[in-house]
PDB file of C-alpha atoms in Angstrom:
ATOM      1  CA  MET A   1      23.172 -51.741  -0.234  1.00  0.00           C
ATOM      2  CA  SER A   2      24.008 -48.806   2.007  1.00  0.00           C
ATOM      3  CA  ASP A   3      23.214 -45.117   1.571  1.00  0.00           C
ATOM      4  CA  LYS A   4      25.782 -42.382   1.697  1.00  0.00           C
ATOM      5  CA  PRO A   5      27.228 -41.711   5.178  1.00  0.00           C
ATOM      6  CA  GLY A   6      24.853 -39.973   7.514  1.00  0.00           C
ATOM      7  CA  ASN A   7      21.741 -40.469   5.435  1.00  0.00           C
ATOM      8  CA  GLN A   8      19.054 -42.741   6.841  1.00  0.00           C
ATOM      9  CA  THR A   9      16.354 -41.702   4.390  1.00  0.00           C
ATOM     10  CA  PRO A  10      16.332 -44.129   1.437  1.00  0.00           C
ATOM     11  CA  ASN A  11      14.519 -41.744  -0.891  1.00  0.00           C
ATOM     12  CA  THR A  12      17.138 -38.997  -0.449  1.00  0.00           C
ATOM     13  CA  PRO A  13      20.355 -40.855  -1.427  1.00  0.00           C
ATOM     14  CA  ASP A  14      22.160 -37.795  -2.720  1.00  0.00           C
ATOM     15  CA  VAL A  15      21.596 -35.691   0.367  1.00  0.00           C
ATOM     16  CA  SER A  16      23.758 -35.825   3.512  1.00  0.00           C
ATOM     17  CA  GLU A  17      21.521 -35.588   6.586  1.00  0.00           C
ATOM     18  CA  THR A  18      24.672 -35.627   8.736  1.00  0.00           C
ATOM     19  CA  LYS A  19      25.644 -32.272   7.259  1.00  0.00           C
ATOM     20  CA  LEU A  20      22.158 -30.945   7.830  1.00  0.00           C
ATOM     21  CA  ARG A  21      22.174 -32.067  11.459  1.00  0.00           C
ATOM     22  CA  SER A  22      25.395 -30.074  11.971  1.00  0.00           C
ATOM     23  CA  MET A  23      23.536 -26.884  11.016  1.00  0.00           C
ATOM     24  CA  LYS A  24      21.847 -24.674  13.604  1.00  0.00           C
ATOM     25  CA  VAL A  25      18.060 -24.722  13.855  1.00  0.00           C
ATOM     26  CA  ASP A  26      17.771 -21.128  12.627  1.00  0.00           C
ATOM     27  CA  GLU A  27      19.942 -22.012   9.599  1.00  0.00           C
ATOM     28  CA  LEU A  28      17.700 -24.972   8.815  1.00  0.00           C
ATOM     29  CA  ARG A  29      14.570 -22.824   9.221  1.00  0.00           C
ATOM     30  CA  LYS A  30      16.026 -20.193   6.917  1.00  0.00           C
ATOM     31  CA  GLU A  31      16.688 -22.805   4.224  1.00  0.00           C
ATOM     32  CA  ALA A  32      13.228 -24.309   4.808  1.00  0.00           C
ATOM     33  CA  ARG A  33      11.632 -20.925   4.267  1.00  0.00           C
ATOM     34  CA  GLU A  34      13.661 -20.415   1.075  1.00  0.00           C
ATOM     35  CA  GLU A  35      12.287 -23.739  -0.083  1.00  0.00           C
ATOM     36  CA  HIS A  36       8.792 -22.572   0.955  1.00  0.00           C
ATOM     37  CA  ILE A  37       8.277 -25.598   3.211  1.00  0.00           C
ATOM     38  CA  ALA A  38       4.952 -25.166   4.994  1.00  0.00           C
ATOM     39  CA  GLY A  39       5.076 -24.951   8.817  1.00  0.00           C
ATOM     40  CA  ALA A  40       8.877 -24.594   8.993  1.00  0.00           C
ATOM     41  CA  SER A  41       8.747 -22.064  11.841  1.00  0.00           C
ATOM     42  CA  ASP A  42       7.034 -24.659  14.090  1.00  0.00           C
ATOM     43  CA  MET A  43       9.221 -27.649  13.218  1.00  0.00           C
ATOM     44  CA  HIS A  44      11.774 -29.243  15.558  1.00  0.00           C
ATOM     45  CA  LYS A  45      15.309 -29.877  14.305  1.00  0.00           C
ATOM     46  CA  GLU A  46      14.801 -33.472  13.161  1.00  0.00           C
ATOM     47  CA  ASP A  47      11.652 -32.536  11.258  1.00  0.00           C
ATOM     48  CA  LEU A  48      13.534 -29.683   9.597  1.00  0.00           C
ATOM     49  CA  VAL A  49      16.402 -32.044   8.650  1.00  0.00           C
ATOM     50  CA  LYS A  50      13.974 -34.480   6.968  1.00  0.00           C
ATOM     51  CA  ALA A  51      12.019 -31.756   5.187  1.00  0.00           C
ATOM     52  CA  VAL A  52      15.085 -29.895   3.915  1.00  0.00           C
ATOM     53  CA  ALA A  53      16.693 -33.167   2.833  1.00  0.00           C
ATOM     54  CA  LYS A  54      13.612 -34.072   0.868  1.00  0.00           C
ATOM     55  CA  ALA A  55      13.478 -30.622  -0.715  1.00  0.00           C
ATOM     56  CA  ARG A  56      17.144 -30.796  -1.737  1.00  0.00           C
ATOM     57  CA  GLN A  57      16.600 -34.199  -3.252  1.00  0.00           C
ATOM     58  CA  GLU A  58      13.612 -32.995  -5.244  1.00  0.00           C
ATOM     59  CA  ASP A  59      15.708 -30.097  -6.517  1.00  0.00           C
ATOM     60  CA  HIS A  60      18.508 -32.527  -7.421  1.00  0.00           C
ATOM     61  CA  ASP A  61      16.146 -34.861  -9.290  1.00  0.00           C
ATOM     62  CA  GLY A  62      14.281 -31.990 -10.965  1.00  0.00           C
ATOM     63  CA  GLY A  63      11.142 -34.020 -10.276  1.00  0.00           C
ATOM     64  CA  ARG A  64       9.131 -31.768  -8.017  1.00  0.00           C
ATOM     65  CA  LYS A  65       5.495 -32.694  -8.418  1.00  0.00           C
ATOM     66  CA  GLU A  66       2.795 -30.189  -9.017  1.00  0.00           C
ATOM     67  CA  GLY A  67       1.123 -29.277  -5.728  1.00  0.00           C
ATOM     68  CA  SER A  68       4.193 -29.938  -3.515  1.00  0.00           C
ATOM     69  CA  ARG A  69       5.816 -26.979  -1.774  1.00  0.00           C
ATOM     70  CA  SER A  70       4.926 -23.574  -3.229  1.00  0.00           C
ATOM     71  CA  GLY A  71       8.105 -23.456  -5.356  1.00  0.00           C
ATOM     72  CA  SER A  72      11.866 -23.590  -5.205  1.00  0.00           C
ATOM     73  CA  GLY A  73      12.154 -19.943  -4.267  1.00  0.00           C
ATOM     74  CA  ASN A  74      15.923 -20.281  -4.804  1.00  0.00           C
ATOM     75  CA  SER A  75      17.356 -19.388  -8.167  1.00  0.00           C
ATOM     76  CA  GLY A  76      20.591 -21.116  -7.246  1.00  0.00           C
ATOM     77  CA  ARG A  77      18.726 -24.459  -7.405  1.00  0.00           C
ATOM     78  CA  ALA A  78      16.726 -23.721 -10.534  1.00  0.00           C
ATOM     79  CA  SER A  79      17.440 -26.268 -13.236  1.00  0.00           C
ATOM     80  CA  SER A  80      17.521 -24.134 -16.370  1.00  0.00           C
ATOM     81  CA  GLY A  81      15.466 -20.928 -16.127  1.00  0.00           C
ATOM     82  CA  LYS A  82      13.823 -21.616 -19.519  1.00  0.00           C
ATOM     83  CA  SER A  83      10.093 -21.791 -19.717  1.00  0.00           C
ATOM     84  CA  GLY A  84       8.770 -25.004 -21.185  1.00  0.00           C
ATOM     85  CA  SER A  85      11.656 -27.127 -19.949  1.00  0.00           C
ATOM     86  CA  GLY A  86      11.452 -29.729 -17.204  1.00  0.00           C
ATOM     87  CA  LYS A  87       8.269 -31.400 -16.015  1.00  0.00           C
ATOM     88  CA  GLU A  88       4.837 -30.381 -17.221  1.00  0.00           C
ATOM     89  CA  GLY A  89       3.356 -27.404 -15.352  1.00  0.00           C
ATOM     90  CA  ARG A  90       6.732 -26.075 -14.154  1.00  0.00           C
ATOM     91  CA  ASP A  91       7.013 -22.265 -14.482  1.00  0.00           C
ATOM     92  CA  GLU A  92      10.119 -20.164 -14.699  1.00  0.00           C
ATOM     93  CA  PRO A  93      12.191 -20.146 -11.484  1.00  0.00           C
ATOM     94  CA  GLY A  94      10.608 -18.294  -8.639  1.00  0.00           C
ATOM     95  CA  ASN A  95       7.236 -17.659 -10.302  1.00  0.00           C
ATOM     96  CA  GLN A  96       4.336 -19.973  -9.599  1.00  0.00           C
ATOM     97  CA  THR A  97       1.620 -17.667 -10.927  1.00  0.00           C
ATOM     98  CA  PRO A  98       1.003 -18.540 -14.599  1.00  0.00           C
ATOM     99  CA  ASN A  99      -0.573 -15.164 -15.414  1.00  0.00           C
ATOM    100  CA  THR A 100       2.514 -13.232 -14.224  1.00  0.00           C
ATOM    101  CA  PRO A 101       5.262 -14.800 -16.349  1.00  0.00           C
ATOM    102  CA  ASP A 102       7.489 -11.708 -16.436  1.00  0.00           C
ATOM    103  CA  VAL A 103       7.402 -11.177 -12.659  1.00  0.00           C
ATOM    104  CA  SER A 104       9.764 -12.920 -10.234  1.00  0.00           C
ATOM    105  CA  GLU A 105       7.885 -13.928  -7.082  1.00  0.00           C
ATOM    106  CA  THR A 106      11.185 -15.137  -5.668  1.00  0.00           C
ATOM    107  CA  GLU A 107      12.398 -11.544  -5.689  1.00  0.00           C
ATOM    108  CA  LEU A 108       9.184 -10.400  -4.016  1.00  0.00           C
ATOM    109  CA  ARG A 109       9.462 -13.080  -1.316  1.00  0.00           C
ATOM    110  CA  GLY A 110      12.923 -11.763  -0.544  1.00  0.00           C
ATOM    111  CA  MET A 111      11.453  -8.360   0.339  1.00  0.00           C
ATOM    112  CA  LYS A 112      10.347  -7.396   3.834  1.00  0.00           C
ATOM    113  CA  VAL A 113       6.617  -7.170   4.629  1.00  0.00           C
ATOM    114  CA  ASP A 114       6.723  -3.380   5.076  1.00  0.00           C
ATOM    115  CA  GLU A 115       8.483  -3.038   1.692  1.00  0.00           C
ATOM    116  CA  LEU A 116       5.773  -5.128   0.070  1.00  0.00           C
ATOM    117  CA  ARG A 117       3.038  -3.103   1.775  1.00  0.00           C
ATOM    118  CA  ARG A 118       4.666   0.127   0.612  1.00  0.00           C
ATOM    119  CA  GLU A 119       4.686  -1.093  -3.006  1.00  0.00           C
ATOM    120  CA  ALA A 120       1.117  -2.335  -2.627  1.00  0.00           C
ATOM    121  CA  ARG A 121       0.007   1.123  -1.473  1.00  0.00           C
ATOM    122  CA  GLU A 122       1.847   2.746  -4.372  1.00  0.00           C
ATOM    123  CA  ASP A 123      -0.106   0.414  -6.674  1.00  0.00           C
ATOM    124  CA  HIS A 124      -3.335   1.343  -4.807  1.00  0.00           C
ATOM    125  CA  ILE A 125      -4.025  -2.280  -3.889  1.00  0.00           C
ATOM    126  CA  PRO A 126      -6.992  -2.224  -1.487  1.00  0.00           C
ATOM    127  CA  GLY A 127      -6.553  -3.894   1.908  1.00  0.00           C
ATOM    128  CA  ALA A 128      -2.767  -4.077   1.751  1.00  0.00           C
ATOM    129  CA  SER A 129      -2.247  -3.217   5.400  1.00  0.00           C
ATOM    130  CA  GLY A 130      -4.232  -6.299   6.448  1.00  0.00           C
ATOM    131  CA  MET A 131      -2.543  -8.761   4.091  1.00  0.00           C
ATOM    132  CA  ARG A 132      -0.028 -11.424   5.077  1.00  0.00           C
ATOM    133  CA  LYS A 133       3.223 -11.757   3.179  1.00  0.00           C
ATOM    134  CA  GLU A 134       2.119 -14.408   0.650  1.00  0.00           C
ATOM    135  CA  GLU A 135      -1.023 -12.423  -0.177  1.00  0.00           C
ATOM    136  CA  LEU A 136       1.104  -9.320  -0.715  1.00  0.00           C
ATOM    137  CA  VAL A 137       3.486 -11.262  -2.974  1.00  0.00           C
ATOM    138  CA  LYS A 138       0.568 -12.416  -5.176  1.00  0.00           C
ATOM    139  CA  GLU A 139      -1.072  -8.979  -5.361  1.00  0.00           C
ATOM    140  CA  VAL A 140       2.142  -7.054  -6.018  1.00  0.00           C
ATOM    141  CA  ALA A 141       3.148  -9.599  -8.690  1.00  0.00           C
ATOM    142  CA  LYS A 142      -0.210  -9.150 -10.352  1.00  0.00           C
ATOM    143  CA  ALA A 143       0.084  -5.335 -10.184  1.00  0.00           C
ATOM    144  CA  ARG A 144       3.608  -5.450 -11.677  1.00  0.00           C
ATOM    145  CA  GLN A 145       2.387  -7.689 -14.472  1.00  0.00           C
ATOM    146  CA  GLU A 146      -0.512  -5.344 -15.223  1.00  0.00           C
ATOM    147  CA  GLY A 147       1.930  -2.446 -15.299  1.00  0.00           C
ATOM    148  CA  ALA A 148       4.324  -4.310 -17.599  1.00  0.00           C
ATOM    149  CA  GLY A 149       1.527  -5.248 -19.922  1.00  0.00           C
ATOM    150  CA  GLY A 150      -0.124  -1.838 -19.843  1.00  0.00           C
ATOM    151  CA  GLY A 151      -3.320  -3.562 -18.769  1.00  0.00           C
ATOM    152  CA  GLY A 152      -5.443  -1.534 -16.438  1.00  0.00           C
ATOM    153  CA  ASN A 153      -4.633   0.978 -13.741  1.00  0.00           C
ATOM    154  CA  ARG A 154      -5.579   0.105 -10.191  1.00  0.00           C
ATOM    155  CA  SER A 155      -5.762   3.706  -9.088  1.00  0.00           C
ATOM    156  CA  GLU A 156      -8.184   4.517 -11.945  1.00  0.00           C
ATOM    157  CA  ASP A 157     -10.230   1.398 -11.168  1.00  0.00           C
ATOM    158  CA  ALA A 158     -10.383   2.415  -7.508  1.00  0.00           C
ATOM    159  CA  GLY A 159     -11.916   5.759  -8.363  1.00  0.00           C
ATOM    160  CA  GLY A 160      -9.796   7.677 -10.861  1.00  0.00           C
ATOM    161  CA  ASP A 161      -8.049   9.654  -8.128  1.00  0.00           C
ATOM    162  CA  ALA A 162      -4.525   8.651  -9.155  1.00  0.00           C
ATOM    163  CA  GLU A 163      -2.633  11.828  -8.293  1.00  0.00           C
ATOM    164  CA  ASP A 164      -0.774  11.843  -4.958  1.00  0.00           C
ATOM    165  CA  LEU A 165      -2.544  14.338  -2.738  1.00  0.00           C
ATOM    166  CA  GLY A 166       0.636  15.232  -0.906  1.00  0.00           C
ATOM    167  CA  ALA A 167       1.153  16.064   2.736  1.00  0.00           C
ATOM    168  CA  GLY A 168      -1.073  19.116   3.136  1.00  0.00           C
ATOM    169  CA  PRO A 169      -0.271  22.521   4.654  1.00  0.00           C
ATOM    170  CA  ASP A 170       1.315  21.158   7.854  1.00  0.00           C
ATOM    171  CA  GLY A 171       3.500  18.532   6.237  1.00  0.00           C
ATOM    172  CA  GLY A 172       1.528  15.755   7.925  1.00  0.00           C
ATOM    173  CA  LYS A 173       2.470  16.969  11.411  1.00  0.00           C
ATOM    174  CA  ILE A 174       0.046  16.925  14.324  1.00  0.00           C
ATOM    175  CA  ARG A 175      -1.717  20.208  15.086  1.00  0.00           C
ATOM    176  CA  TYR A 176      -1.634  21.257  18.722  1.00  0.00           C
ATOM    177  CA  GLY A 177      -3.741  23.775  20.628  1.00  0.00           C
ATOM    178  CA  ASP A 178      -4.719  24.727  24.186  1.00  0.00           C
ATOM    179  CA  ASP A 179      -7.284  21.957  24.283  1.00  0.00           C
ATOM    180  CA  SER A 180      -5.330  19.104  22.659  1.00  0.00           C
ATOM    181  CA  SER A 181      -6.335  15.781  24.166  1.00  0.00           C
ATOM    182  CA  LYS A 182      -3.924  13.877  26.375  1.00  0.00           C
ATOM    183  CA  SER A 183      -4.234  10.792  24.141  1.00  0.00           C
ATOM    184  CA  LEU A 184      -2.745  12.774  21.258  1.00  0.00           C
ATOM    185  CA  LYS A 185       0.517  13.001  23.162  1.00  0.00           C
ATOM    186  CA  TYR A 186       0.769   9.196  23.231  1.00  0.00           C
ATOM    187  CA  SER A 187       0.002   8.664  19.544  1.00  0.00           C
ATOM    188  CA  GLN A 188       2.732   7.960  17.039  1.00  0.00           C
ATOM    189  CA  GLU A 189       3.030  10.861  14.593  1.00  0.00           C
ATOM    190  CA  ILE A 190       2.904   9.824  10.930  1.00  0.00           C
ATOM    191  CA  THR A 191       4.272  12.316   8.421  1.00  0.00           C
ATOM    192  CA  SER A 192       4.959  10.086   5.409  1.00  0.00           C
ATOM    193  CA  THR A 193       3.286   7.291   3.457  1.00  0.00           C
ATOM    194  CA  GLU A 194       6.424   5.208   4.032  1.00  0.00           C
ATOM    195  CA  GLU A 195       6.173   5.237   7.839  1.00  0.00           C
ATOM    196  CA  GLU A 196       4.882   2.110   9.618  1.00  0.00           C
ATOM    197  CA  PRO A 197       3.345   1.647  13.118  1.00  0.00           C
ATOM    198  CA  GLU A 198       5.859   0.802  15.817  1.00  0.00           C
ATOM    199  CA  ARG A 199       3.655  -2.138  16.842  1.00  0.00           C
ATOM    200  CA  GLU A 200       0.236  -3.681  16.225  1.00  0.00           C
ATOM    201  CA  GLY A 201      -2.586  -1.725  17.756  1.00  0.00           C
ATOM    202  CA  ARG A 202      -0.492   1.485  18.021  1.00  0.00           C
ATOM    203  CA  SER A 203      -2.473   4.716  18.102  1.00  0.00           C
ATOM    204  CA  LEU A 204      -1.414   6.919  15.172  1.00  0.00           C
ATOM    205  CA  ALA A 205      -2.028  10.562  14.346  1.00  0.00           C
ATOM    206  CA  THR A 206      -1.458  12.606  11.183  1.00  0.00           C
ATOM    207  CA  THR A 207      -2.643  15.467   9.009  1.00  0.00           C
ATOM    208  CA  HIS A 208      -0.977  13.986   5.873  1.00  0.00           C
ATOM    209  CA  HIS A 209      -3.543  13.997   3.077  1.00  0.00           C
ATOM    210  CA  GLU A 210      -2.212  11.051   1.126  1.00  0.00           C
ATOM    211  CA  VAL A 211      -1.703   8.904   4.242  1.00  0.00           C
ATOM    212  CA  ILE A 212      -5.357   9.496   5.170  1.00  0.00           C
ATOM    213  CA  ARG A 213      -6.670   8.797   1.667  1.00  0.00           C
ATOM    214  CA  GLN A 214      -4.657   5.609   1.288  1.00  0.00           C
ATOM    215  CA  TRP A 215      -5.759   4.370   4.716  1.00  0.00           C
ATOM    216  CA  ALA A 216      -9.397   4.977   3.848  1.00  0.00           C
ATOM    217  CA  GLU A 217      -9.305   3.480   0.354  1.00  0.00           C
ATOM    218  CA  GLU A 218      -7.517   0.328   1.526  1.00  0.00           C
ATOM    219  CA  ARG A 219     -10.626  -0.248   3.716  1.00  0.00           C
ATOM    220  CA  GLY A 220     -13.121   0.600   1.002  1.00  0.00           C
ATOM    221  CA  GLY A 221     -13.805   4.007   2.560  1.00  0.00           C
ATOM    222  CA  VAL A 222     -14.863   7.211   0.855  1.00  0.00           C
ATOM    223  CA  PRO A 223     -14.888  10.826   2.133  1.00  0.00           C
ATOM    224  CA  ALA A 224     -18.263  11.888   3.451  1.00  0.00           C
ATOM    225  CA  THR A 225     -20.172  14.425   5.530  1.00  0.00           C
ATOM    226  CA  VAL A 226     -23.167  13.960   7.825  1.00  0.00           C
ATOM    227  CA  GLU A 227     -26.347  15.008   6.070  1.00  0.00           C
ATOM    228  CA  GLY A 228     -28.066  18.026   7.696  1.00  0.00           C
ATOM    229  CA  THR A 229     -24.938  19.374   9.446  1.00  0.00           C
ATOM    230  CA  GLU A 230     -23.772  21.592   6.560  1.00  0.00           C
ATOM    231  CA  HIS A 231     -23.227  25.297   7.147  1.00  0.00           C
ATOM    232  CA  GLY A 232     -24.293  27.068   4.002  1.00  0.00           C
ATOM    233  CA  ASP A 233     -21.861  26.039   1.302  1.00  0.00           C
ATOM    234  CA  HIS A 234     -19.488  24.499   3.855  1.00  0.00           C
ATOM    235  CA  LEU A 235     -19.420  20.802   4.699  1.00  0.00           C
ATOM    236  CA  GLY A 236     -20.747  19.699   8.034  1.00  0.00           C
ATOM    237  CA  VAL A 237     -19.360  16.933  10.302  1.00  0.00           C
ATOM    238  CA  LEU A 238     -16.678  14.990   8.430  1.00  0.00           C
ATOM    239  CA  ARG A 239     -16.706  11.205   8.308  1.00  0.00           C
ATOM    240  CA  ILE A 240     -15.337   8.304   6.264  1.00  0.00           C
ATOM    241  CA  ASP A 241     -18.024   5.990   4.893  1.00  0.00           C
ATOM    242  CA  PHE A 242     -16.860   2.369   4.658  1.00  0.00           C
ATOM    243  CA  GLN A 243     -18.230  -0.502   2.590  1.00  0.00           C
ATOM    244  CA  ASP A 244     -21.517  -0.758   4.465  1.00  0.00           C
ATOM    245  CA  ARG A 245     -22.740   2.666   3.310  1.00  0.00           C
ATOM    246  CA  ASP A 246     -24.469   4.789   5.925  1.00  0.00           C
ATOM    247  CA  ALA A 247     -27.701   6.436   4.708  1.00  0.00           C
ATOM    248  CA  ASN A 248     -27.020   9.459   6.954  1.00  0.00           C
ATOM    249  CA  LEU A 249     -23.766  10.196   5.168  1.00  0.00           C
ATOM    250  CA  ARG A 250     -23.248  11.979   1.856  1.00  0.00           C
ATOM    251  CA  GLU A 251     -20.181  11.197  -0.214  1.00  0.00           C
ATOM    252  CA  VAL A 252     -17.976  14.188  -1.154  1.00  0.00           C
ATOM    253  CA  SER A 253     -14.730  14.660  -3.027  1.00  0.00           C
ATOM    254  CA  TRP A 254     -11.366  14.378  -1.259  1.00  0.00           C
ATOM    255  CA  GLU A 255     -10.693  17.976  -2.322  1.00  0.00           C
ATOM    256  CA  GLU A 256     -13.768  19.203  -0.417  1.00  0.00           C
ATOM    257  CA  TRP A 257     -13.063  16.938   2.512  1.00  0.00           C
ATOM    258  CA  PHE A 258      -9.470  18.061   2.998  1.00  0.00           C
ATOM    259  CA  LYS A 259     -10.283  21.732   2.519  1.00  0.00           C
ATOM    260  CA  THR A 260     -12.686  21.466   5.485  1.00  0.00           C
ATOM    261  CA  PHE A 261     -10.231  19.274   7.388  1.00  0.00           C
ATOM    262  CA  ASP A 262      -7.487  21.917   7.077  1.00  0.00           C
ATOM    263  CA  ASP A 263      -9.759  24.911   7.630  1.00  0.00           C
ATOM    264  CA  ARG A 264     -10.833  23.428  10.957  1.00  0.00           C
ATOM    265  CA  ARG A 265      -7.251  22.447  11.917  1.00  0.00           C
ATOM    266  CA  LEU A 266      -8.230  18.842  12.523  1.00  0.00           C
ATOM    267  CA  ASN A 267      -6.030  15.869  13.382  1.00  0.00           C
ATOM    268  CA  PHE A 268      -6.717  12.363  12.098  1.00  0.00           C
ATOM    269  CA  VAL A 269      -6.238   9.791  14.894  1.00  0.00           C
ATOM    270  CA  TYR A 270      -6.402   6.185  13.725  1.00  0.00           C
ATOM    271  CA  GLN A 271      -5.119   2.574  13.783  1.00  0.00           C
ATOM    272  CA  GLU A 272      -3.622   0.473  10.999  1.00  0.00           C
ATOM    273  CA  GLU A 273      -4.138  -2.824  12.846  1.00  0.00           C
ATOM    274  CA  ARG A 274      -5.856  -3.952  16.005  1.00  0.00           C
ATOM    275  CA  THR A 275      -3.760  -5.582  18.735  1.00  0.00           C
ATOM    276  CA  ASP A 276      -4.707  -8.999  17.296  1.00  0.00           C
ATOM    277  CA  GLY A 277      -3.101  -8.060  13.971  1.00  0.00           C
ATOM    278  CA  ASN A 278      -6.350  -7.705  12.022  1.00  0.00           C
ATOM    279  CA  GLN A 279      -7.052  -4.603   9.958  1.00  0.00           C
ATOM    280  CA  SER A 280      -8.657  -1.790  11.890  1.00  0.00           C
ATOM    281  CA  THR A 281     -11.171   0.806  10.722  1.00  0.00           C
ATOM    282  CA  PHE A 282     -10.935   2.875  13.918  1.00  0.00           C
ATOM    283  CA  PHE A 283     -10.436   6.592  13.444  1.00  0.00           C
ATOM    284  CA  ARG A 284     -11.574   9.875  14.974  1.00  0.00           C
ATOM    285  CA  LEU A 285     -11.136  13.510  14.031  1.00  0.00           C
ATOM    286  CA  GLU A 286      -9.850  15.772  16.765  1.00  0.00           C
ATOM    287  CA  ASN A 287      -9.770  19.539  16.894  1.00  0.00           C
ATOM    288  CA  PRO A 288      -7.158  20.953  19.290  1.00  0.00           C
ATOM    289  CA  ASP A 289      -9.401  24.014  19.682  1.00  0.00           C
ATOM    290  CA  ARG A 290     -12.418  21.846  20.561  1.00  0.00           C
ATOM    291  CA  GLU A 291     -14.572  22.955  17.640  1.00  0.00           C
ATOM    292  CA  ASP A 292     -17.123  20.479  16.276  1.00  0.00           C
ATOM    293  CA  ALA A 293     -15.247  18.033  14.034  1.00  0.00           C
TER     294      ALA A 293
END
């Protein structure tokens, strides 16, 4: 008994591997990603043909087993779209997270990483800038579900500071003076929460209040001042205190912190990610007039 023409894989009788082999590698990889086939970006063409053929056959049979591939990810191949139909443990098309039934993860996976990060920041999800795409999908799906169900508010849980602090008096733009450092000239200016670094490890600079707050809170940071450097009722040296709290720092409100930040005409120079792609906590405060930051 022979298979259909061009198919040498007995367990995929309804799939034409000949047709798949006529596709370009990037087309095969694209389909593999849509099928959420692990390691597709590193596969050679023949491996892609076999994997995509197997995925198509599973879709055709409707017999995808629990634990295989992370999901169909393609509504065009979904069998019915009704919960409770099909094999046991099968969720609605595109959603493999049981506690987010009303959220389409397929839709989220179709978004770009920077779009997912932007939504994650809007939902005040900590650590979003250091997350990979699949982590962002899961966290944004969870946040959407919480929003749909009215269950909990991430911004309140993170500290009750839900209101957008805005750009500040200079619209987020860098402040320059006679003694501005040379490195400031080579930093990418950030004037909006929607702007992204041009590349990993890029030096960034801003005076945008909400950009600074979001950056700090994503890393578990809180506004602080160095104890003993206060000037009367005015804050002393400004710092951000991260998860390993420093005994020499005293936590203050963002309102106090930014009032001092603006009064001293400071710039916030920082990194989103290190050159290796991992989240960075590097920052420094620079005064173009060389006053003590």
